[in-house]
Short mmCIF file of C-alpha atoms in Angstrom, two decimals:
data_model
loop_
_atom_site.label_atom_id
_atom_site.label_comp_id
_atom_site.label_asym_id
_atom_site.label_seq_id
_atom_site.Cartn_x
_atom_site.Cartn_y
_atom_site.Cartn_z
CA MET A 189 190.92 69.26 38.76
CA LYS A 190 193.84 68.88 37.00
CA THR A 191 193.36 68.53 32.89
CA LYS A 192 195.25 65.56 31.60
CA THR A 193 196.06 64.64 28.09
CA LEU A 194 193.83 61.22 27.06
CA ALA A 195 195.98 58.76 25.44
CA MET A 196 195.54 55.21 24.28
CA VAL A 197 197.97 52.32 25.00
CA GLY A 198 198.45 49.65 23.30
CA LEU A 199 199.95 46.65 24.80
CA LEU A 200 201.18 45.10 21.47
CA VAL A 201 204.64 43.80 22.09
CA PHE A 202 203.93 41.24 24.89
CA SER A 203 200.17 40.60 24.04
CA VAL A 204 200.67 38.29 21.95
CA GLY A 205 203.25 36.04 23.44
CA ALA A 206 200.94 36.07 26.63
CA ALA A 207 198.53 33.99 24.17
CA ALA A 208 200.40 31.89 22.94
CA GLN A 209 201.68 31.14 26.24
CA THR A 210 198.40 30.52 27.87
CA GLN A 211 197.21 28.16 24.66
CA GLY A 212 200.36 26.54 24.76
CA GLY A 213 199.89 25.67 28.60
CA ARG A 214 196.36 24.59 27.74
CA SER A 215 197.43 22.18 24.67
CA GLU A 216 200.19 20.66 27.18
CA LYS A 217 197.74 20.10 30.01
CA SER A 218 195.22 18.24 27.90
CA ALA A 219 197.95 16.57 25.67
CA PRO A 220 199.00 12.75 27.45
CA ALA A 221 202.42 13.06 29.21
CA GLU A 222 203.51 9.87 27.03
CA LYS A 223 202.43 11.19 23.52
CA SER A 224 203.11 14.31 21.48
CA SER A 225 200.78 16.58 20.66
CA PRO A 226 198.66 16.52 17.56
CA PRO A 227 199.06 18.96 15.01
CA LEU A 228 196.70 21.99 14.92
CA SER A 229 194.06 22.20 12.34
CA SER A 230 193.37 24.94 10.34
CA ALA A 231 190.31 26.08 12.29
CA THR A 232 192.52 26.09 15.55
CA LEU A 233 194.94 27.69 13.86
CA ASN A 234 192.46 30.47 12.89
CA SER A 235 190.79 30.75 16.17
CA LEU A 236 194.38 31.41 18.02
CA LEU A 237 195.07 33.83 15.15
CA GLU A 238 192.10 36.05 15.89
CA GLN A 239 192.38 35.81 20.00
CA ALA A 240 196.08 37.18 19.44
CA THR A 241 195.16 40.02 17.08
CA ALA A 242 192.19 41.10 19.18
CA ILE A 243 194.76 41.14 22.38
CA GLU A 244 197.42 43.04 20.05
CA ASP A 245 194.92 45.41 18.95
CA ARG A 246 193.46 45.92 22.41
CA GLU A 247 194.18 49.85 23.38
CA ILE A 248 193.61 51.32 26.84
CA SER A 249 192.99 54.75 27.77
CA ALA A 250 195.75 56.34 29.70
CA LEU A 251 196.33 59.80 31.20
CA ILE A 252 199.71 61.49 30.69
CA ALA A 253 201.02 63.12 33.70
CA SER A 254 204.22 64.92 34.61
CA GLY A 255 206.96 62.70 36.85
CA GLU A 256 207.77 66.26 38.07
CA GLU A 257 205.01 69.11 38.98
CA SER A 258 204.69 70.93 41.88
CA ILE A 259 203.08 73.72 43.21
CA LEU A 260 204.69 76.69 44.81
CA SER A 261 203.54 78.00 47.81
CA SER A 262 204.65 80.88 49.79
CA GLN A 263 206.58 80.46 52.82
CA MET A 264 206.05 83.43 54.90
CA ALA A 265 202.97 86.49 54.76
CA GLY A 266 204.14 89.35 52.65
CA LYS A 267 204.19 91.71 49.40
CA ILE A 268 205.33 90.35 46.29
CA LYS A 269 207.75 92.38 44.81
CA LYS A 270 208.67 91.00 41.46
CA ILE A 271 207.45 87.81 39.13
CA HIS A 272 210.29 87.22 37.12
CA PHE A 273 208.95 84.57 34.77
CA GLY A 274 205.35 84.35 33.19
CA LEU A 275 202.80 81.73 31.95
CA GLY A 276 204.31 78.95 29.83
CA ASP A 277 208.23 80.22 30.13
CA SER A 278 210.75 77.80 30.55
CA VAL A 279 213.08 77.74 33.85
CA LYS A 280 216.18 75.83 35.26
CA ALA A 281 216.44 74.28 38.26
CA GLY A 282 217.66 76.90 40.68
CA THR A 283 216.37 80.20 38.96
CA LEU A 284 215.09 82.99 41.13
CA MET A 285 211.15 82.68 40.09
CA LEU A 286 209.60 85.31 42.48
CA GLU A 287 210.83 87.96 45.53
CA PHE A 288 209.29 89.34 47.95
CA ASP A 289 209.41 93.13 49.41
CA CYS A 290 211.37 92.22 52.28
CA GLU A 291 213.26 95.23 53.53
CA SER A 292 212.19 95.28 57.16
CA ASP A 293 213.44 91.26 57.19
CA ASP A 294 216.51 92.97 56.14
CA ALA A 295 216.94 95.35 58.85
CA GLN A 296 215.92 92.76 61.32
CA LEU A 297 219.25 90.74 59.82
CA GLN A 298 221.14 93.65 60.09
CA THR A 299 220.08 94.75 63.59
CA ALA A 300 221.07 91.00 64.67
CA GLN A 301 224.23 90.96 63.19
CA ALA A 302 225.29 94.29 65.29
CA GLU A 303 224.22 92.50 68.36
CA TYR A 304 226.05 89.46 67.74
CA ARG A 305 229.27 91.66 66.88
CA GLY A 306 228.86 93.62 70.43
CA ALA A 307 228.26 89.93 72.20
CA ARG A 308 231.07 88.52 70.84
CA GLU A 309 233.66 91.62 71.54
CA ALA A 310 232.16 91.39 75.12
CA HIS A 311 232.88 87.94 75.24
CA LEU A 312 236.83 88.61 74.46
CA SER A 313 237.24 91.61 76.89
CA LYS A 314 236.14 89.14 79.46
CA MET A 315 238.59 86.34 78.28
CA ARG A 316 241.38 89.08 78.43
CA LEU A 317 240.10 90.17 81.89
CA GLN A 318 240.29 86.42 83.01
CA ALA A 319 243.48 86.17 81.98
CA LEU A 320 244.76 88.99 84.21
CA GLY A 321 242.77 87.68 86.73
CA ALA A 322 240.03 90.45 87.01
CA ALA A 323 237.28 88.23 85.69
CA GLY A 324 235.93 85.36 86.95
CA GLU A 325 234.67 81.95 85.45
CA LEU A 326 231.17 82.38 85.54
CA GLU A 327 231.32 86.05 83.79
CA VAL A 328 233.35 84.62 80.54
CA THR A 329 230.73 81.65 80.47
CA LEU A 330 227.68 83.85 80.54
CA ALA A 331 229.45 85.91 77.97
CA ALA A 332 230.13 83.10 75.76
CA ALA A 333 226.38 82.12 76.23
CA ALA A 334 225.06 85.87 75.17
CA THR A 335 227.44 85.29 72.09
CA GLU A 336 225.80 81.93 70.58
CA LYS A 337 222.14 83.41 71.64
CA ALA A 338 223.10 86.62 69.25
CA ARG A 339 224.39 84.00 66.92
CA SER A 340 221.41 82.06 66.91
CA GLN A 341 219.38 85.05 65.80
CA VAL A 342 221.50 85.59 63.16
CA ASN A 343 220.77 82.27 61.63
CA TYR A 344 217.43 83.02 62.15
CA ARG A 345 216.70 86.05 60.42
CA GLU A 346 219.01 84.82 57.59
CA ALA A 347 216.37 81.68 57.47
CA GLN A 348 213.81 83.90 57.31
CA LEU A 349 215.35 86.44 54.46
CA ALA A 350 215.46 83.00 52.28
CA TYR A 351 211.83 82.83 52.27
CA CYS A 352 211.64 85.91 50.43
CA LYS A 353 212.90 84.22 47.14
CA VAL A 354 210.99 81.41 45.50
CA ILE A 355 213.36 79.21 43.56
CA ALA A 356 212.76 76.48 41.17
CA PRO A 357 213.22 73.02 42.62
CA PHE A 358 213.44 71.67 39.04
CA SER A 359 213.88 72.29 35.39
CA GLY A 360 210.40 73.09 33.81
CA SER A 361 207.58 75.30 32.46
CA LEU A 362 205.50 77.63 34.53
CA VAL A 363 201.89 76.27 33.88
CA LYS A 364 199.72 78.39 36.28
CA LEU A 365 200.34 82.00 38.24
CA ARG A 366 198.15 82.42 40.67
CA VAL A 367 199.56 85.84 42.03
CA LYS A 368 200.46 89.45 40.67
CA THR A 369 203.17 91.90 41.56
CA ALA A 370 202.69 94.08 44.48
CA GLU A 371 199.77 91.81 46.06
CA SER A 372 199.80 90.80 49.67
CA VAL A 373 199.61 87.02 50.09
CA SER A 374 199.31 85.00 53.57
CA ALA A 375 201.89 82.26 54.57
CA GLY A 376 200.71 79.06 52.81
CA GLN A 377 199.00 80.69 50.01
CA PRO A 378 199.72 78.73 46.63
CA LEU A 379 201.83 80.98 44.10
CA MET A 380 202.32 79.26 40.85
CA GLU A 381 202.51 75.59 39.46
CA LEU A 382 205.75 74.09 37.97
CA VAL A 383 205.70 71.04 35.17
CA ASN A 384 208.50 69.29 33.90
CA PRO A 385 207.33 68.45 30.45
CA ASP A 386 210.03 66.26 29.48
CA ALA A 387 209.38 63.83 32.67
CA LEU A 388 206.31 62.43 31.48
CA LYS A 389 204.60 59.45 32.74
CA ALA A 390 201.31 57.26 31.29
CA GLN A 391 198.86 56.26 33.92
CA ILE A 392 197.44 53.03 32.95
CA PHE A 393 194.62 51.27 34.51
CA VAL A 394 194.32 47.60 32.93
CA PRO A 395 192.11 44.44 33.74
CA ALA A 396 193.59 42.71 37.13
CA ALA A 397 194.13 39.35 35.11
CA TRP A 398 197.09 41.12 33.06
CA ALA A 399 198.84 41.10 36.56
CA ARG A 400 199.94 37.36 35.68
CA TRP A 401 202.17 38.60 32.42
CA VAL A 402 202.81 42.14 32.84
CA ARG A 403 206.13 42.80 34.43
CA ILE A 404 208.51 46.03 34.91
CA GLY A 405 210.23 46.75 31.79
CA THR A 406 207.19 45.46 29.59
CA PRO A 407 207.31 47.91 26.56
CA VAL A 408 204.22 49.40 25.66
CA VAL A 409 203.13 52.41 22.56
CA VAL A 410 201.50 55.18 23.83
CA LYS A 411 199.51 56.49 20.76
CA SER A 412 198.31 60.44 21.46
CA SER A 413 194.75 61.18 21.08
CA ASP A 414 195.40 64.87 20.32
CA ASN A 415 198.32 64.70 17.63
CA GLY A 416 197.82 61.10 16.60
CA LYS A 417 201.66 60.31 17.22
CA THR A 418 202.71 56.98 18.72
CA TYR A 419 205.15 57.01 21.64
CA ARG A 420 207.54 53.68 23.01
CA ALA A 421 207.45 53.71 26.83
CA LYS A 422 208.07 50.63 28.82
CA ILE A 423 206.07 49.95 32.42
CA SER A 424 208.07 51.24 35.61
CA LYS A 425 205.83 50.92 38.30
CA LEU A 426 203.02 48.56 38.90
CA ASN A 427 200.70 48.87 42.16
CA ALA A 428 200.31 46.03 44.59
CA ARG A 429 196.82 46.40 45.05
CA VAL A 430 194.19 45.58 42.66
CA GLU A 431 191.08 47.84 42.80
CA GLY A 432 188.16 46.22 44.50
CA VAL A 433 185.14 47.91 42.80
CA SER A 434 186.47 47.65 38.89
CA GLN A 435 188.91 45.04 39.48
CA SER A 436 191.69 47.17 37.61
CA LEU A 437 195.07 47.35 37.92
CA GLU A 438 197.09 50.43 38.06
CA LEU A 439 200.48 50.66 36.16
CA GLU A 440 202.85 53.48 36.01
CA ALA A 441 205.10 53.77 32.12
CA ARG A 442 207.79 55.82 31.57
CA PHE A 443 208.91 56.97 27.93
CA ASP A 444 212.20 55.98 26.26
CA GLY A 445 213.24 59.58 25.82
CA PRO A 446 211.70 63.03 25.73
CA PRO A 447 207.96 62.63 23.97
CA GLN A 448 208.14 65.50 21.93
CA GLY A 449 204.61 67.08 21.07
CA LEU A 450 203.16 65.47 24.23
CA LEU A 451 202.11 67.56 26.80
CA PRO A 452 200.53 66.57 30.33
#
């Protein structure tokens, strides 16, 4: 199980407004249509203020996760030749992170390329003989097919050789290294984990009743339980289904900028 940073999310900006709208709706419903609502008493005003403050100060636990994270696995069985980065190192997208010992694969590629060159020359020779009337259409067709077959073998070997290098799919930090240099691994075995700490998100579970007024774009304030700092974010996603047992709704919030000091 992955360890996540626990934070507290305060739904500060929209909570008071939601309470006022709810109370206002009740006042309008209870007042006669032809008469204006009577002025609120001091006790009613104090009650509304207490309700708004209670909602405003309400804090919800959240999990801080990365919007971009990936477990990079081996696409081939082989021996690791070199690991270019260590735990905690930052890498840029497209950077070579790990490479396998692929001398045999390289030799097979060279063999396929030589066979392709031979098949191509044979095809060209048949075409010249056909122009002189010394070769038939069938011979030229078979030579062309042999050339295409040899070319497909080159493409296959090139694709296999590409598996010898593990490239960073996005910019981020290496958070877990599962293998060592000179270690032999199997196809599909996890090698390392990469996380982008600049693309964080907050996963929040709120009461299902909040679905009436929570919207995409609603601002929230995230307070870290680690460093005590606060960060501004906005709701970016709302789950379309309420969790049946807990009657909670899952939300996702994205930070307004890179949250300095906050880790997934």
